[in-house]
Short mmCIF file of C-alpha atoms and ligand atoms in Angstrom, two decimals:
data_model
loop_
_atom_site.label_atom_id
_atom_site.label_comp_id
_atom_site.label_asym_id
_atom_site.label_seq_id
_atom_site.Cartn_x
_atom_site.Cartn_y
_atom_site.Cartn_z
CA MET A 1 23.19 15.99 -49.97
CA LYS A 2 21.92 13.29 -47.60
CA TYR A 3 18.14 12.82 -47.71
CA ASN A 4 16.53 14.98 -45.05
CA PRO A 5 12.71 14.89 -44.79
CA ALA A 6 12.46 18.33 -43.18
CA GLN A 7 14.73 19.94 -45.78
CA ASN A 8 12.79 18.30 -48.60
CA ILE A 9 9.63 20.02 -47.39
CA GLN A 10 11.44 23.30 -46.75
CA ASN A 11 12.67 23.34 -50.36
CA LEU A 12 9.13 23.34 -51.73
CA GLN A 13 7.65 26.68 -52.75
CA PHE A 14 3.91 27.14 -53.06
CA PHE A 15 2.54 30.63 -53.60
CA GLY A 16 -0.98 32.01 -53.31
CA GLU A 17 -2.90 33.46 -56.22
CA PHE A 18 -1.69 37.01 -55.43
CA GLY A 19 1.82 36.09 -54.34
CA GLY A 20 0.74 35.03 -50.87
CA VAL A 21 3.37 33.11 -48.93
CA ASN A 22 0.87 30.31 -48.39
CA PRO A 23 -0.92 28.69 -51.32
CA SER A 24 -4.49 29.81 -51.99
CA ILE A 25 -7.21 27.58 -50.63
CA GLU A 26 -9.42 26.24 -53.40
CA ASP A 27 -12.81 26.39 -51.78
CA SER A 28 -14.82 24.69 -54.53
CA SER A 29 -16.34 21.28 -55.00
CA THR A 30 -16.47 21.54 -58.80
CA TYR A 31 -14.52 23.22 -61.60
CA THR A 32 -15.53 24.85 -64.87
CA PHE A 33 -14.24 24.00 -68.34
CA LEU A 34 -14.12 26.28 -71.35
CA LYS A 35 -14.43 23.32 -73.70
CA ALA A 36 -16.67 20.29 -73.21
CA GLU A 37 -14.04 18.04 -74.86
CA LYS A 38 -11.53 18.97 -72.16
CA MET A 39 -13.92 17.78 -69.49
CA GLU A 40 -14.23 14.44 -71.30
CA GLU A 41 -10.43 14.20 -71.46
CA VAL A 42 -10.02 14.85 -67.72
CA PHE A 43 -12.53 12.09 -67.02
CA GLU A 44 -10.33 9.66 -68.87
CA LYS A 45 -6.91 10.72 -67.59
CA GLU A 46 -5.41 13.16 -65.10
CA ILE A 47 -4.08 16.31 -66.74
CA GLU A 48 -1.73 18.49 -64.72
CA GLY A 49 -3.38 21.73 -63.63
CA CYS A 50 -6.88 20.55 -64.62
CA TYR A 51 -9.44 19.77 -61.97
CA LEU A 52 -12.82 18.13 -62.36
CA TYR A 53 -14.41 17.60 -58.98
CA SER A 54 -12.95 17.88 -55.49
CA ARG A 55 -13.59 14.27 -54.48
CA HIS A 56 -11.27 13.34 -57.31
CA TRP A 57 -8.56 15.96 -56.72
CA ASN A 58 -8.36 19.58 -55.69
CA PRO A 59 -5.37 21.96 -55.76
CA THR A 60 -5.17 22.39 -51.98
CA ASN A 61 -5.03 18.64 -51.39
CA ARG A 62 -2.38 18.43 -54.11
CA TYR A 63 -0.12 20.86 -52.22
CA LEU A 64 -0.34 18.88 -49.01
CA SER A 65 0.03 15.56 -50.83
CA GLU A 66 3.11 16.82 -52.64
CA ALA A 67 4.71 18.00 -49.40
CA LEU A 68 4.05 14.64 -47.72
CA ALA A 69 5.46 12.75 -50.70
CA LYS A 70 8.61 14.86 -50.29
CA MET A 71 8.71 14.01 -46.61
CA GLU A 72 8.42 10.26 -47.24
CA ASN A 73 10.57 10.39 -50.40
CA THR A 74 7.94 8.73 -52.56
CA GLU A 75 7.00 9.77 -56.10
CA SER A 76 3.50 10.80 -55.12
CA ALA A 77 0.86 10.87 -52.38
CA VAL A 78 -2.84 11.41 -51.80
CA VAL A 79 -4.37 12.84 -48.64
CA THR A 80 -7.51 11.27 -47.18
CA ALA A 81 -10.19 12.16 -44.64
CA SER A 82 -8.63 10.03 -41.89
CA GLY A 83 -5.76 7.67 -41.15
CA MET A 84 -8.22 4.77 -41.31
CA ALA A 85 -9.31 5.93 -44.77
CA ALA A 86 -5.66 5.87 -45.88
CA ILE A 87 -5.22 2.33 -44.53
CA THR A 88 -8.49 0.84 -45.78
CA SER A 89 -8.29 2.52 -49.21
CA THR A 90 -4.77 1.17 -49.70
CA LEU A 91 -5.68 -2.37 -48.68
CA LEU A 92 -8.89 -2.45 -50.71
CA GLN A 93 -7.06 -1.12 -53.77
CA LEU A 94 -4.43 -3.86 -53.47
CA CYS A 95 -6.66 -6.81 -52.51
CA SER A 96 -9.72 -8.50 -53.96
CA ALA A 97 -11.75 -11.52 -52.87
CA GLY A 98 -9.48 -14.56 -52.57
CA ASP A 99 -6.38 -12.51 -51.72
CA GLU A 100 -4.49 -12.67 -48.43
CA ILE A 101 -2.82 -10.12 -46.18
CA ILE A 102 -0.09 -10.84 -43.65
CA SER A 103 -0.41 -8.31 -40.85
CA SER A 104 1.49 -7.63 -37.70
CA ARG A 105 -0.72 -8.72 -34.81
CA MET A 106 0.25 -5.54 -33.02
CA VAL A 107 -1.34 -2.71 -34.97
CA TYR A 108 -3.65 0.14 -34.03
CA GLY A 109 -6.96 -1.33 -32.77
CA GLY A 110 -9.02 0.20 -35.59
CA THR A 111 -6.73 -1.35 -38.19
CA TYR A 112 -6.91 -4.66 -36.36
CA ALA A 113 -10.72 -4.50 -36.29
CA PHE A 114 -10.86 -3.73 -40.02
CA LEU A 115 -8.54 -6.64 -40.84
CA LYS A 116 -10.29 -9.02 -38.48
CA ASN A 117 -13.95 -8.09 -39.00
CA ILE A 118 -14.35 -6.22 -42.28
CA ALA A 119 -11.73 -7.60 -44.70
CA PRO A 120 -13.12 -11.18 -44.46
CA ARG A 121 -16.55 -9.85 -45.52
CA PHE A 122 -14.90 -9.01 -48.86
CA GLY A 123 -13.28 -12.45 -49.10
CA ILE A 124 -9.85 -11.19 -47.97
CA ARG A 125 -8.08 -13.52 -45.54
CA VAL A 126 -5.74 -12.04 -42.96
CA HIS A 127 -2.92 -13.84 -41.12
CA PHE A 128 -1.84 -12.06 -37.95
CA ILE A 129 1.81 -12.68 -37.13
CA ASP A 130 4.58 -11.47 -34.83
CA ILE A 131 6.27 -8.87 -37.04
CA THR A 132 9.58 -9.27 -35.22
CA ASN A 133 9.71 -12.92 -36.37
CA LEU A 134 10.97 -12.85 -39.97
CA GLU A 135 10.73 -16.63 -40.30
CA GLN A 136 7.05 -16.53 -39.35
CA ILE A 137 6.40 -13.81 -41.93
CA GLU A 138 7.98 -15.84 -44.73
CA LYS A 139 6.23 -19.05 -43.65
CA SER A 140 2.82 -17.31 -43.78
CA ILE A 141 3.22 -16.34 -47.43
CA THR A 142 0.98 -18.24 -49.88
CA PRO A 143 0.43 -17.71 -53.62
CA ALA A 144 -2.60 -15.58 -52.64
CA THR A 145 -0.61 -13.14 -50.45
CA LYS A 146 -0.76 -9.61 -51.80
CA VAL A 147 0.31 -7.46 -48.85
CA ILE A 148 2.52 -7.47 -45.79
CA TYR A 149 1.20 -4.82 -43.40
CA CYS A 150 2.86 -3.37 -40.32
CA GLU A 151 3.59 -0.23 -38.32
CA THR A 152 7.17 1.05 -38.15
CA VAL A 153 6.80 1.40 -34.40
CA SER A 154 3.77 -0.50 -33.25
CA ASN A 155 0.79 0.80 -31.35
CA PRO A 156 0.88 0.43 -28.40
CA LEU A 157 3.91 -1.66 -27.32
CA LEU A 158 6.45 0.10 -29.54
CA GLU A 159 7.84 -2.96 -31.27
CA ILE A 160 10.06 -2.00 -34.18
CA ALA A 161 9.55 -3.56 -37.61
CA ASP A 162 12.77 -4.47 -39.44
CA ILE A 163 11.67 -2.76 -42.66
CA PRO A 164 14.80 -3.57 -44.75
CA SER A 165 14.56 -7.30 -43.94
CA ILE A 166 10.77 -7.46 -44.38
CA SER A 167 11.12 -5.61 -47.67
CA GLN A 168 13.65 -8.21 -48.88
CA ILE A 169 11.05 -10.89 -48.19
CA SER A 170 8.22 -8.94 -49.82
CA LYS A 171 10.28 -8.17 -52.93
CA LYS A 172 11.37 -11.80 -53.26
CA HIS A 173 7.71 -12.88 -53.30
CA LYS A 174 6.45 -9.86 -55.29
CA ILE A 175 4.22 -8.72 -52.45
CA LYS A 176 3.56 -5.10 -51.51
CA LEU A 177 4.91 -3.90 -48.18
CA VAL A 178 2.55 -1.34 -46.63
CA VAL A 179 3.84 0.50 -43.56
CA ASP A 180 1.99 2.80 -41.15
CA ASN A 181 4.51 5.43 -40.04
CA THR A 182 2.15 7.45 -37.81
CA PHE A 183 4.34 7.21 -34.67
CA THR A 184 7.62 8.19 -36.33
CA PRO A 185 7.33 10.85 -39.05
CA MET A 186 10.78 12.29 -39.89
CA ILE A 187 12.43 9.75 -37.57
CA LEU A 188 11.89 6.80 -39.90
CA SER A 189 11.46 6.94 -43.66
CA PRO A 190 10.04 3.52 -44.59
CA ALA A 191 10.14 4.07 -48.38
CA ASN A 192 13.90 4.68 -48.16
CA LEU A 193 14.16 1.42 -46.21
CA GLY A 194 12.26 -0.59 -48.83
CA ALA A 195 8.52 -0.13 -48.13
CA ASP A 196 6.28 0.22 -51.20
CA ILE A 197 3.53 2.27 -49.60
CA VAL A 198 3.63 4.45 -46.50
CA VAL A 199 0.45 5.53 -44.72
CA HIS A 200 -0.05 8.01 -41.90
CA SER A 201 -2.75 9.24 -39.65
CA LEU A 202 -2.13 12.98 -40.05
CA THR A 203 -4.40 13.41 -37.04
CA LYS A 204 -1.36 12.78 -34.82
CA TYR A 205 2.14 14.28 -35.03
CA ILE A 206 1.96 15.61 -38.57
CA ASN A 207 -0.92 17.98 -37.87
CA GLY A 208 0.00 18.19 -34.20
CA THR A 209 -2.85 20.39 -32.99
CA SER A 210 -5.53 17.74 -32.28
CA ASP A 211 -8.08 19.74 -34.24
CA THR A 212 -8.63 17.47 -37.21
CA VAL A 213 -8.77 13.89 -38.41
CA ALA A 214 -6.85 13.19 -41.63
CA GLY A 215 -4.58 10.72 -43.41
CA VAL A 216 -2.21 10.21 -46.31
CA ILE A 217 -1.02 7.46 -48.65
CA CYS A 218 2.51 7.97 -50.00
CA ALA A 219 3.48 5.72 -52.92
CA SER A 220 4.46 5.53 -56.59
CA HIS A 221 2.76 7.67 -59.25
CA GLU A 222 1.22 4.48 -60.59
CA PHE A 223 -0.44 3.50 -57.30
CA ILE A 224 -1.72 7.01 -56.57
CA HIS A 225 -3.20 7.15 -60.10
CA GLN A 226 -4.89 3.81 -59.47
CA LEU A 227 -6.40 5.07 -56.21
CA SER A 228 -7.87 8.17 -57.86
CA ASP A 229 -8.97 6.53 -61.11
CA VAL A 230 -12.49 7.68 -61.93
CA HIS A 231 -13.71 4.17 -62.72
CA HIS A 232 -11.62 1.88 -60.49
CA GLY A 233 -10.02 3.99 -57.78
CA ILE A 234 -10.97 3.21 -54.19
CA ALA A 235 -10.08 6.73 -53.00
CA MET A 236 -12.28 8.21 -55.72
CA LEU A 237 -15.18 5.79 -55.39
CA LEU A 238 -15.42 5.22 -51.63
CA GLY A 239 -14.94 8.96 -51.35
CA PRO A 240 -12.79 9.51 -48.22
CA VAL A 241 -11.74 12.95 -49.44
CA MET A 242 -10.10 15.50 -47.20
CA ASP A 243 -11.67 18.94 -47.00
CA SER A 244 -9.50 21.61 -48.62
CA LEU A 245 -9.79 24.05 -45.70
CA ARG A 246 -8.39 21.37 -43.37
CA SER A 247 -5.78 20.39 -45.87
CA ALA A 248 -4.47 23.96 -45.94
CA SER A 249 -4.19 24.08 -42.16
CA VAL A 250 -2.37 20.72 -41.97
CA LEU A 251 0.16 21.98 -44.55
CA LYS A 252 0.94 25.01 -42.37
CA ASN A 253 1.43 22.79 -39.33
CA LEU A 254 3.65 20.41 -41.30
CA HIS A 255 6.29 23.15 -41.55
CA SER A 256 7.04 22.92 -37.83
CA LEU A 257 6.91 19.11 -37.60
CA HIS A 258 10.70 18.62 -37.50
CA ILE A 259 11.08 20.97 -34.53
CA ARG A 260 8.14 19.42 -32.71
CA MET A 261 9.46 15.88 -33.26
CA LYS A 262 12.81 16.84 -31.73
CA GLN A 263 11.12 18.24 -28.64
CA HIS A 264 8.72 15.27 -28.30
CA SER A 265 11.71 12.94 -28.58
CA LYS A 266 13.82 14.89 -26.09
CA ASN A 267 11.00 14.77 -23.55
CA GLY A 268 10.21 11.12 -24.31
CA GLN A 269 13.82 10.09 -23.75
CA TYR A 270 13.99 12.05 -20.49
CA LEU A 271 10.82 10.52 -19.07
CA ALA A 272 11.72 6.99 -20.22
CA GLU A 273 15.11 7.19 -18.47
CA LYS A 274 13.51 8.54 -15.31
CA PHE A 275 10.84 5.81 -15.24
CA GLU A 276 13.57 3.22 -15.69
CA GLU A 277 15.61 4.73 -12.86
CA GLU A 278 12.50 4.46 -10.65
CA GLY A 279 12.28 0.75 -11.45
CA ILE A 280 9.04 1.10 -13.44
CA GLU A 281 8.55 -1.17 -16.45
CA VAL A 282 8.83 1.16 -19.42
CA HIS A 283 8.84 0.57 -23.18
CA TYR A 284 10.70 3.20 -25.19
CA PRO A 285 12.87 2.58 -28.27
CA GLY A 286 15.49 5.09 -27.10
CA LEU A 287 16.35 2.96 -24.08
CA VAL A 288 19.23 0.51 -24.43
CA SER A 289 16.96 -1.97 -22.63
CA HIS A 290 14.43 -1.88 -25.51
CA PRO A 291 14.82 -5.22 -27.34
CA GLN A 292 15.14 -3.49 -30.72
CA HIS A 293 17.12 -0.43 -29.73
CA ASP A 294 19.96 -1.40 -32.10
CA LEU A 295 17.54 -2.05 -34.94
CA ILE A 296 15.88 1.37 -34.75
CA GLN A 297 19.31 2.99 -34.52
CA ARG A 298 20.28 1.37 -37.81
CA MET A 299 17.12 2.67 -39.54
CA MET A 300 16.50 6.13 -38.07
CA SER A 301 17.47 9.71 -38.83
CA PRO A 302 19.13 10.32 -35.45
CA GLU A 303 18.63 14.09 -35.38
CA PHE A 304 14.90 13.56 -34.69
CA GLY A 305 15.36 11.24 -31.71
CA TYR A 306 13.30 8.19 -30.78
CA GLY A 307 9.87 9.77 -30.70
CA GLY A 308 7.40 10.90 -28.10
CA MET A 309 5.55 7.67 -27.37
CA LEU A 310 6.24 5.57 -24.33
CA VAL A 311 4.38 2.94 -22.39
CA ILE A 312 4.63 2.19 -18.68
CA ASN A 313 3.18 -0.68 -16.70
CA ALA A 314 1.17 0.42 -13.68
CA GLY A 315 0.60 -3.20 -12.67
CA THR A 316 -3.19 -3.37 -12.63
CA LYS A 317 -6.07 -1.76 -14.47
CA ARG A 318 -7.13 0.02 -11.24
CA ASN A 319 -3.64 1.45 -10.79
CA ALA A 320 -3.55 2.58 -14.41
CA TYR A 321 -6.92 4.33 -14.08
CA THR A 322 -6.03 5.98 -10.76
CA LEU A 323 -2.66 7.13 -12.08
CA MET A 324 -4.16 8.67 -15.21
CA GLU A 325 -6.88 10.48 -13.25
CA LYS A 326 -4.27 11.85 -10.85
CA MET A 327 -2.01 12.93 -13.71
CA GLN A 328 -4.89 14.80 -15.32
CA ARG A 329 -5.76 16.54 -12.04
CA ALA A 330 -2.12 17.54 -11.62
CA ASN A 331 -2.25 19.16 -15.09
CA ILE A 332 0.43 16.86 -16.48
CA GLY A 333 -1.77 16.26 -19.48
CA TYR A 334 -5.12 14.84 -20.54
CA LEU A 335 -6.71 11.43 -20.17
CA ALA A 336 -7.46 11.11 -23.86
CA VAL A 337 -6.74 8.80 -26.78
CA SER A 338 -4.65 10.02 -29.74
CA LEU A 339 -1.14 11.41 -29.78
CA GLY A 340 1.16 14.09 -31.07
CA PHE A 341 -0.42 17.04 -29.23
CA TYR A 342 1.51 19.83 -27.46
CA LYS A 343 0.01 18.58 -24.23
CA THR A 344 0.80 15.10 -22.92
CA LEU A 345 -2.00 12.60 -23.60
CA PHE A 346 -2.43 9.29 -21.83
CA SER A 347 -4.75 6.33 -22.15
CA SER A 348 -4.94 2.72 -21.17
CA PRO A 349 -4.58 0.84 -24.49
CA GLY A 350 -6.10 -2.43 -23.26
CA SER A 351 -9.44 -0.76 -22.62
CA SER A 352 -9.33 1.89 -25.37
CA THR A 353 -7.28 1.99 -28.58
CA SER A 354 -6.45 -1.74 -28.52
CA SER A 355 -9.72 -2.99 -27.04
CA GLU A 356 -10.69 -4.46 -30.44
CA ILE A 357 -7.94 -7.07 -30.02
CA PRO A 358 -9.37 -10.19 -28.28
CA GLU A 359 -8.27 -10.62 -24.66
CA GLU A 360 -6.32 -13.84 -25.18
CA GLU A 361 -4.39 -12.28 -28.07
CA ARG A 362 -3.66 -9.17 -26.01
CA GLU A 363 -2.27 -11.41 -23.28
CA ALA A 364 -0.09 -13.32 -25.76
CA MET A 365 1.45 -10.03 -26.96
CA GLY A 366 2.12 -8.75 -23.44
CA LEU A 367 -0.54 -6.07 -23.82
CA SER A 368 -1.63 -6.17 -20.22
CA GLU A 369 -4.41 -4.22 -18.53
CA GLY A 370 -2.06 -2.14 -16.40
CA LEU A 371 -0.36 -0.42 -19.33
CA VAL A 372 -0.51 3.33 -19.69
CA ARG A 373 0.40 4.73 -23.10
CA ILE A 374 1.85 8.21 -22.90
CA SER A 375 2.18 10.62 -25.81
CA VAL A 376 4.68 13.03 -24.31
CA GLY A 377 3.93 16.68 -24.98
CA LEU A 378 6.15 19.61 -25.88
CA ASP A 379 6.73 20.57 -22.22
CA GLU A 380 9.52 23.10 -21.76
CA CYS A 381 10.30 21.94 -18.19
CA ILE A 382 10.12 18.18 -18.47
CA ASP A 383 11.99 17.72 -15.17
CA GLU A 384 9.13 19.53 -13.44
CA THR A 385 6.64 17.30 -15.29
CA PHE A 386 8.46 14.22 -14.04
CA ARG A 387 8.44 15.49 -10.46
CA LYS A 388 4.66 15.78 -10.71
CA ILE A 389 4.36 12.31 -12.26
CA LYS A 390 6.47 10.89 -9.44
CA THR A 391 4.05 12.29 -6.89
CA CYS A 392 1.13 10.71 -8.77
CA LEU A 393 2.98 7.37 -8.91
CA LYS A 394 3.60 7.53 -5.18
CA GLU A 395 0.00 8.46 -4.37
CA THR A 396 -1.21 5.57 -6.54
CA GLY A 397 1.13 3.23 -4.68
CA ILE A 398 3.22 2.33 -7.72
CA ASN A 399 6.88 1.65 -6.94
CA GLN A 400 6.97 3.41 -3.59
CA PRO A 401 10.59 4.14 -2.74
CA GLN A 402 12.12 1.60 -0.34
CA VAL A 403 12.90 3.00 3.11
CA CYS A 404 16.50 2.04 4.05
N1 PLP B 1 -2.58 4.34 -37.32
C1 PLP B 1 -2.19 4.50 -36.05
C2 PLP B 1 -0.85 4.01 -35.64
C3 PLP B 1 -3.03 5.11 -35.14
O1 PLP B 1 -2.64 5.26 -33.85
C4 PLP B 1 -4.32 5.57 -35.57
C5 PLP B 1 -5.26 6.21 -34.62
O2 PLP B 1 -5.06 6.27 -33.44
C6 PLP B 1 -4.68 5.36 -36.90
C7 PLP B 1 -3.79 4.77 -37.75
C8 PLP B 1 -6.02 5.82 -37.41
O3 PLP B 1 -5.99 7.17 -37.69
P1 PLP B 1 -7.28 8.13 -37.72
O4 PLP B 1 -7.82 8.20 -36.34
O5 PLP B 1 -6.75 9.41 -38.26
O6 PLP B 1 -8.26 7.48 -38.65
#
């Protein structure tokens, strides 16, 4: 049968201690041993079914990690306390002082800030490149390069990374390709396309209820073992562990992700087409006008659509702010960062999630001040939502219809 991320999760069966249909939540920070020698053994190597201390591993986090590994079709996974913890743990596990990272210049602002401001403090050099330019990627490789880092669909301008081609380059040079798939769970499966490691902020679509911050690293058994190694593992020693109560709730939400993604995508496509019809500059990978529409079509699982993220250009920062305030008052959604909620969320990336990127670099990427990033919600009547948005656009003075 063709690989299907939703079906892979559906096929898993985890039972509770008393036959519960959900696995039991292990609400303990530490675990007892009948024999002292066994404890010593678990310190030295992971033994299936044996737990030592919850920062290392706990059964509840194992269930969620296993389900996410199934979703991304990797051998293993480890959940973390945030998406940033997943990203930074991965990069710090792979790189030491003197190593280099090639990163897309268009990544989530927090990732950009880590690469720009923190990684150099550990002697790690970062080259920011245009991820759509394969020649530039290859030219930036040096003998010290350890990682190529990108987002499948970039935050915020929705550029698409050509994962199969980038993976050919990374494999040729024996470099690890690390991909953040936060915007497109189910839709894109980077490991199937050649990525070595896939990270997510679970805070967004995967959890979907905007009630927790969490992350995951999906990779080979070997890499996940390295991360949780008692003596050398970054996930073990920096300690970004996810709480088991939260882990259990994310697992329950994961079971409806495929349905939610379809609805987010359906609504995203509808709004993107309507904005385009109105003559508003809109970025959405499901539009034929998107420069990499063909590329995403070649990589995606089409049944999940093109996702729920779109970006419009309101022209100026003032327009963007006025529009968002009006949209919030009209109950279209909330003026808030983040994404993947049932309610539409909107923010102005230049002054929020991408504000860490220096102004001149933002300009070079086309990340202008008038952009409004919209995480389209699960609205049942999206046509009604658009009618309300149109009124807000008109009141803000954006693309007023021409009188004939
Ligand atoms: N990756 C992307 C694409 C994001 O948009 C975000 C947050 O907005 C992160 C990673 C960081 O995730 P978290 O806030 O869970 O640490």
